[in-house]
XYZ file of C-alpha atoms in Angstrom:
338
model
C -20.276 17.499 0.717
C -18.253 18.000 -2.419
C -14.665 16.774 -2.599
C -11.973 18.429 -4.659
C -8.952 16.729 -6.207
C -5.611 18.199 -7.144
C -2.687 16.469 -8.838
C 0.756 17.953 -8.255
C 4.392 17.004 -7.728
C 6.933 17.513 -4.966
C 10.671 16.925 -4.936
C 12.373 14.506 -2.553
C 15.556 15.170 -0.616
C 17.476 13.360 -3.365
C 15.823 15.334 -6.162
C 13.149 12.924 -7.455
C 9.791 14.288 -8.646
C 6.952 12.504 -6.822
C 3.367 12.652 -8.043
C 0.660 13.220 -5.441
C -3.116 13.386 -5.597
C -4.848 15.421 -2.919
C -8.466 14.609 -2.016
C -10.304 16.815 0.463
C -13.591 18.560 1.132
C -14.230 21.735 -0.826
C -15.165 23.442 2.446
C -12.896 22.321 5.295
C -14.563 21.341 8.583
C -14.278 23.477 11.706
C -12.762 20.547 13.564
C -9.819 19.270 11.454
C -9.343 15.522 11.297
C -5.973 13.772 11.111
C -4.289 14.522 7.744
C -3.591 11.234 5.962
C -0.974 9.774 3.614
C -2.213 6.715 1.691
C 0.731 4.556 0.543
C 0.320 1.892 -2.117
C 1.834 -1.581 -2.217
C 4.304 -3.567 -4.298
C 3.116 -3.359 -7.910
C 0.135 -1.027 -7.960
C 0.239 2.798 -8.064
C -1.711 4.877 -5.586
C -4.805 6.036 -7.464
C -5.615 2.448 -8.466
C -5.880 1.441 -4.825
C -7.235 4.568 -3.213
C -9.199 6.816 -5.571
C -11.218 5.067 -8.267
C -13.948 7.214 -9.901
C -16.818 4.866 -9.013
C -19.032 4.372 -5.984
C -17.239 2.359 -3.312
C -13.871 2.738 -5.036
C -12.223 5.597 -3.152
C -10.911 5.250 0.357
C -9.509 8.763 -0.071
C -12.944 10.236 -0.705
C -14.501 8.377 2.213
C -11.797 9.689 4.528
C -12.098 13.182 3.059
C -15.835 13.222 3.749
C -14.975 12.498 7.380
C -12.795 15.626 7.390
C -9.367 14.206 6.570
C -7.103 15.846 4.002
C -5.717 12.887 2.039
C -2.529 12.718 -0.019
C -1.949 9.743 -2.336
C 1.729 9.635 -3.342
C 3.192 7.384 -6.006
C 6.582 5.959 -5.094
C 9.345 6.679 -7.587
C 8.912 4.382 -10.573
C 5.116 4.215 -10.167
C 2.170 6.136 -11.589
C 2.682 9.883 -11.853
C 6.145 9.883 -10.273
C 9.468 10.027 -12.104
C 10.808 6.670 -13.225
C 14.432 5.610 -13.033
C 16.152 5.800 -16.416
C 16.467 2.019 -16.438
C 12.684 1.731 -16.823
C 12.918 3.370 -20.249
C 15.062 0.447 -21.414
C 14.087 -3.242 -21.637
C 14.080 -5.031 -18.270
C 17.430 -6.510 -17.288
C 18.313 -9.404 -14.943
C 20.074 -7.014 -12.596
C 19.326 -5.886 -9.042
C 15.697 -4.826 -8.407
C 15.254 -1.065 -8.295
C 13.329 1.148 -5.838
C 13.625 -0.561 -2.468
C 11.352 0.178 0.490
C 13.967 2.182 2.381
C 14.386 4.410 -0.670
C 10.619 4.945 -0.827
C 10.657 6.454 2.670
C 12.177 9.517 0.994
C 9.078 9.757 -1.188
C 6.805 9.385 1.827
C 8.814 12.068 3.621
C 8.332 14.527 0.765
C 4.577 13.862 0.829
C 4.421 14.177 4.628
C 6.247 17.508 4.571
C 3.901 18.856 1.885
C 0.840 17.674 3.825
C 2.082 19.212 7.061
C 2.776 22.494 5.272
C -0.696 22.604 3.711
C -2.654 21.671 6.833
C -0.494 23.234 9.540
C -0.381 19.886 11.344
C 2.657 18.851 13.344
C 1.873 15.180 12.790
C -0.034 13.163 10.208
C -1.487 9.674 9.863
C -0.111 7.055 7.489
C -2.014 4.216 5.821
C -0.004 1.506 4.056
C -1.286 -1.343 1.885
C 0.759 -4.586 1.859
C 4.459 -3.790 1.681
C 3.383 -0.144 1.635
C 2.542 -0.876 5.270
C 6.150 -1.892 5.842
C 7.233 1.403 4.258
C 5.081 3.493 6.599
C 6.258 1.428 9.582
C 9.835 2.295 8.611
C 8.893 5.940 8.179
C 7.227 6.070 11.598
C 10.421 4.661 13.144
C 12.656 7.149 11.319
C 10.527 10.264 11.895
C 8.363 9.605 14.984
C 7.864 13.342 15.536
C 5.894 13.541 12.265
C 3.454 10.666 12.842
C 0.380 10.373 15.063
C -1.282 7.211 13.669
C -0.428 4.410 11.261
C -2.778 1.856 9.739
C -1.108 -1.297 8.431
C -3.420 -2.981 5.940
C -2.393 -6.543 4.964
C 1.202 -5.874 6.065
C 4.307 -8.020 5.760
C 6.665 -7.919 8.717
C 9.037 -10.883 8.678
C 7.493 -12.562 11.691
C 8.447 -16.063 10.531
C 10.160 -17.900 7.662
C 8.483 -19.996 4.959
C 5.812 -17.608 3.692
C 3.721 -19.847 1.383
C 3.120 -17.160 -1.246
C 6.358 -15.235 -1.440
C 8.972 -17.190 0.506
C 10.963 -20.402 0.028
C 9.763 -22.514 -2.889
C 7.719 -19.688 -4.410
C 8.181 -18.390 -7.943
C 10.125 -15.465 -6.488
C 12.991 -17.703 -5.294
C 16.034 -18.294 -7.476
C 15.983 -22.058 -8.184
C 19.782 -22.072 -8.478
C 20.396 -20.051 -5.306
C 17.924 -20.945 -2.550
C 16.845 -18.108 -0.242
C 17.756 -15.539 -2.916
C 15.308 -13.412 -4.905
C 14.946 -14.635 -8.496
C 16.763 -11.713 -10.055
C 17.444 -13.533 -13.313
C 13.730 -13.951 -13.997
C 12.282 -10.721 -12.580
C 15.249 -8.375 -12.771
C 15.196 -4.644 -12.172
C 11.562 -4.007 -13.127
C 8.636 -5.913 -14.561
C 5.776 -5.692 -17.055
C 2.544 -6.570 -15.233
C -0.550 -8.059 -16.815
C -3.655 -6.075 -15.914
C -5.725 -9.180 -15.151
C -3.380 -10.353 -12.358
C -5.550 -8.418 -9.918
C -8.763 -10.058 -11.085
C -7.341 -13.580 -10.755
C -6.072 -13.113 -7.212
C -9.250 -11.367 -6.108
C -11.493 -14.045 -7.612
C -9.554 -16.766 -5.814
C -10.284 -15.168 -2.447
C -14.002 -14.561 -2.963
C -15.636 -17.653 -1.451
C -18.797 -17.640 -3.596
C -19.367 -18.476 -7.246
C -20.998 -15.163 -8.160
C -18.058 -12.782 -7.838
C -20.214 -9.785 -8.807
C -22.365 -10.349 -5.738
C -19.249 -9.753 -3.628
C -17.423 -7.153 -5.718
C -19.002 -4.479 -7.893
C -17.845 -5.124 -11.489
C -17.633 -1.349 -11.972
C -14.960 -1.203 -9.254
C -12.940 -3.952 -10.925
C -13.197 -2.266 -14.332
C -12.132 1.076 -12.857
C -9.200 -0.573 -11.071
C -7.916 -2.199 -14.260
C -8.332 1.026 -16.228
C -6.450 2.970 -13.549
C -3.542 0.530 -13.834
C -3.292 1.277 -17.551
C -3.724 5.013 -16.998
C -0.885 4.976 -14.493
C 1.725 4.090 -17.134
C 1.927 6.236 -20.291
C 3.535 3.318 -22.153
C 0.886 0.706 -21.259
C -0.805 0.756 -24.672
C 2.527 0.420 -26.494
C 2.391 -3.316 -25.785
C -0.087 -5.981 -26.927
C -1.695 -6.987 -24.699
C -1.325 -3.812 -22.637
C 0.892 -4.079 -19.572
C 2.153 -1.595 -17.012
C 5.613 -1.248 -15.489
C 6.594 -1.437 -11.840
C 9.998 -1.579 -10.099
C 10.831 -4.835 -8.344
C 12.489 -3.444 -5.218
C 9.424 -3.824 -3.002
C 8.954 -7.365 -4.307
C 12.505 -8.267 -3.306
C 11.889 -6.769 0.135
C 8.667 -8.769 0.385
C 10.515 -11.960 -0.510
C 13.067 -11.493 2.247
C 10.361 -10.700 4.775
C 8.752 -13.938 3.630
C 11.971 -15.646 4.713
C 11.612 -14.125 8.183
C 13.824 -11.046 7.847
C 12.499 -7.819 9.401
C 13.236 -4.599 7.520
C 12.435 -2.598 10.668
C 11.810 -3.545 14.279
C 8.446 -2.327 15.513
C 9.808 -1.443 18.957
C 11.046 1.755 17.285
C 7.467 2.931 16.644
C 5.803 5.218 19.198
C 2.542 6.379 17.606
C -0.884 4.746 17.602
C -1.007 1.621 15.411
C -3.894 -0.254 13.813
C -3.398 -3.503 11.885
C -6.075 -4.851 9.528
C -5.775 -8.496 8.420
C -8.798 -9.930 6.537
C -9.445 -13.652 6.894
C -8.915 -14.660 3.254
C -5.866 -12.479 2.672
C -2.744 -14.510 1.892
C -0.149 -11.738 2.349
C -0.225 -11.229 6.124
C 0.359 -14.331 8.239
C -0.747 -14.935 11.798
C 2.952 -15.055 12.678
C 3.340 -11.492 11.362
C 0.448 -10.317 13.517
C 1.850 -12.061 16.593
C 5.321 -10.597 16.002
C 3.925 -7.097 15.512
C 1.887 -7.390 18.683
C 4.963 -8.539 20.610
C 7.279 -5.937 19.097
C 5.090 -2.811 19.307
C 6.089 -2.339 22.935
C 6.386 1.457 22.748
C 3.341 2.179 20.574
C 0.863 4.520 22.186
C -1.956 2.150 21.244
C -2.188 -1.102 19.260
C -5.362 -2.379 17.632
C -5.377 -5.584 15.588
C -8.533 -6.334 13.640
C -8.990 -9.680 11.861
C -12.391 -9.480 10.139
C -13.916 -12.861 9.334
C -15.182 -13.719 5.854
C -13.315 -10.871 4.130
C -10.723 -10.622 1.339
C -7.426 -8.824 0.801
C -9.500 -6.226 -1.091
C -12.007 -5.498 1.670
C -11.678 -1.750 0.986
C -12.917 -2.311 -2.577
C -15.465 -5.039 -1.912
C -19.164 -4.268 -1.570
C -20.164 -2.353 1.596
C -21.806 -5.359 3.230
C -18.726 -7.524 2.570
C -16.735 -5.673 5.197
C -15.996 -2.331 3.583
C -18.415 -0.283 5.699
C -17.207 -1.925 8.902
C -13.572 -1.265 7.952
C -14.304 2.421 7.357
C -16.130 2.688 10.686
C -13.298 1.053 12.601
C -10.615 3.152 10.931
C -12.463 6.354 11.696
C -12.897 5.333 15.318
C -9.154 4.649 15.525
C -8.201 7.967 13.871
C -10.499 9.919 16.180
C -8.379 8.880 19.167
C -5.517 11.175 20.104
C -6.093 13.866 17.483
C -3.300 16.172 18.517
C -1.649 16.971 15.235
C -2.504 20.662 15.051
C -0.847 23.475 16.919
């Protein structure tokens, strides 16, 4: 079954051009599956996470082969989307730009385009990391547009003292405790491409990292990060830009602040929290479970012996099981079409 890809832009309600990649079967199935939005996380544009051109590197293609029409939007300031003017100037120690609430406008533009193309009343949303927080907010704001959400390694603000991004972390202002370190990180940031490799390696519990993760997937991921910023090769070594708004939001959730209360969500919800992931805490899972009181269904899956990057690890390292469980979840309550 051949998949086709199309890159295009849509305009948000506030006039921002948002880049989207569509991935779907060349011949649509007779029985349409839930149309899907795949939303990236804090510092990584969408194609890098969801549509790498190597075997085992594209969640979008796997979902498309199951019949889903997939849209991969880049939030403003990322990838193929328009960047704020400030990102064409050197970074400044001013307020972080592109916050999660603002990104819901980008998600809304993608949702409306996907609904128009497929004829669906409602779509599914998948969010990685703080992208999961974004889709949770969207589902609360526009419940009539959403049938399912999958929160993958989400932050929620279920407790204070997050060890990676809360008090005492590098993201905290040493002169103003419990404040984001705006003086160091500022409005946007230049990211080193190898940051992904280092974090991933630390979570793989065996010496031979290639036995756990296909090196072709890692190489494609790093190349996609560079491809996602037209200025990446202007710097030596190459780096790519990302706004810091989602990082600031992540920091405050790490202090125990909730950006949205999950009791405002009414659709089906699945939460995926791999064992070795350090972003989602057990307190976040417990708080989500307690707060999702109106959700039509709640599934929480905590796969043992898996990393934050389970969707890009080798099939036997949890990827195949994750795909199977997601498809089972999405097959429930398929009522998006007229």
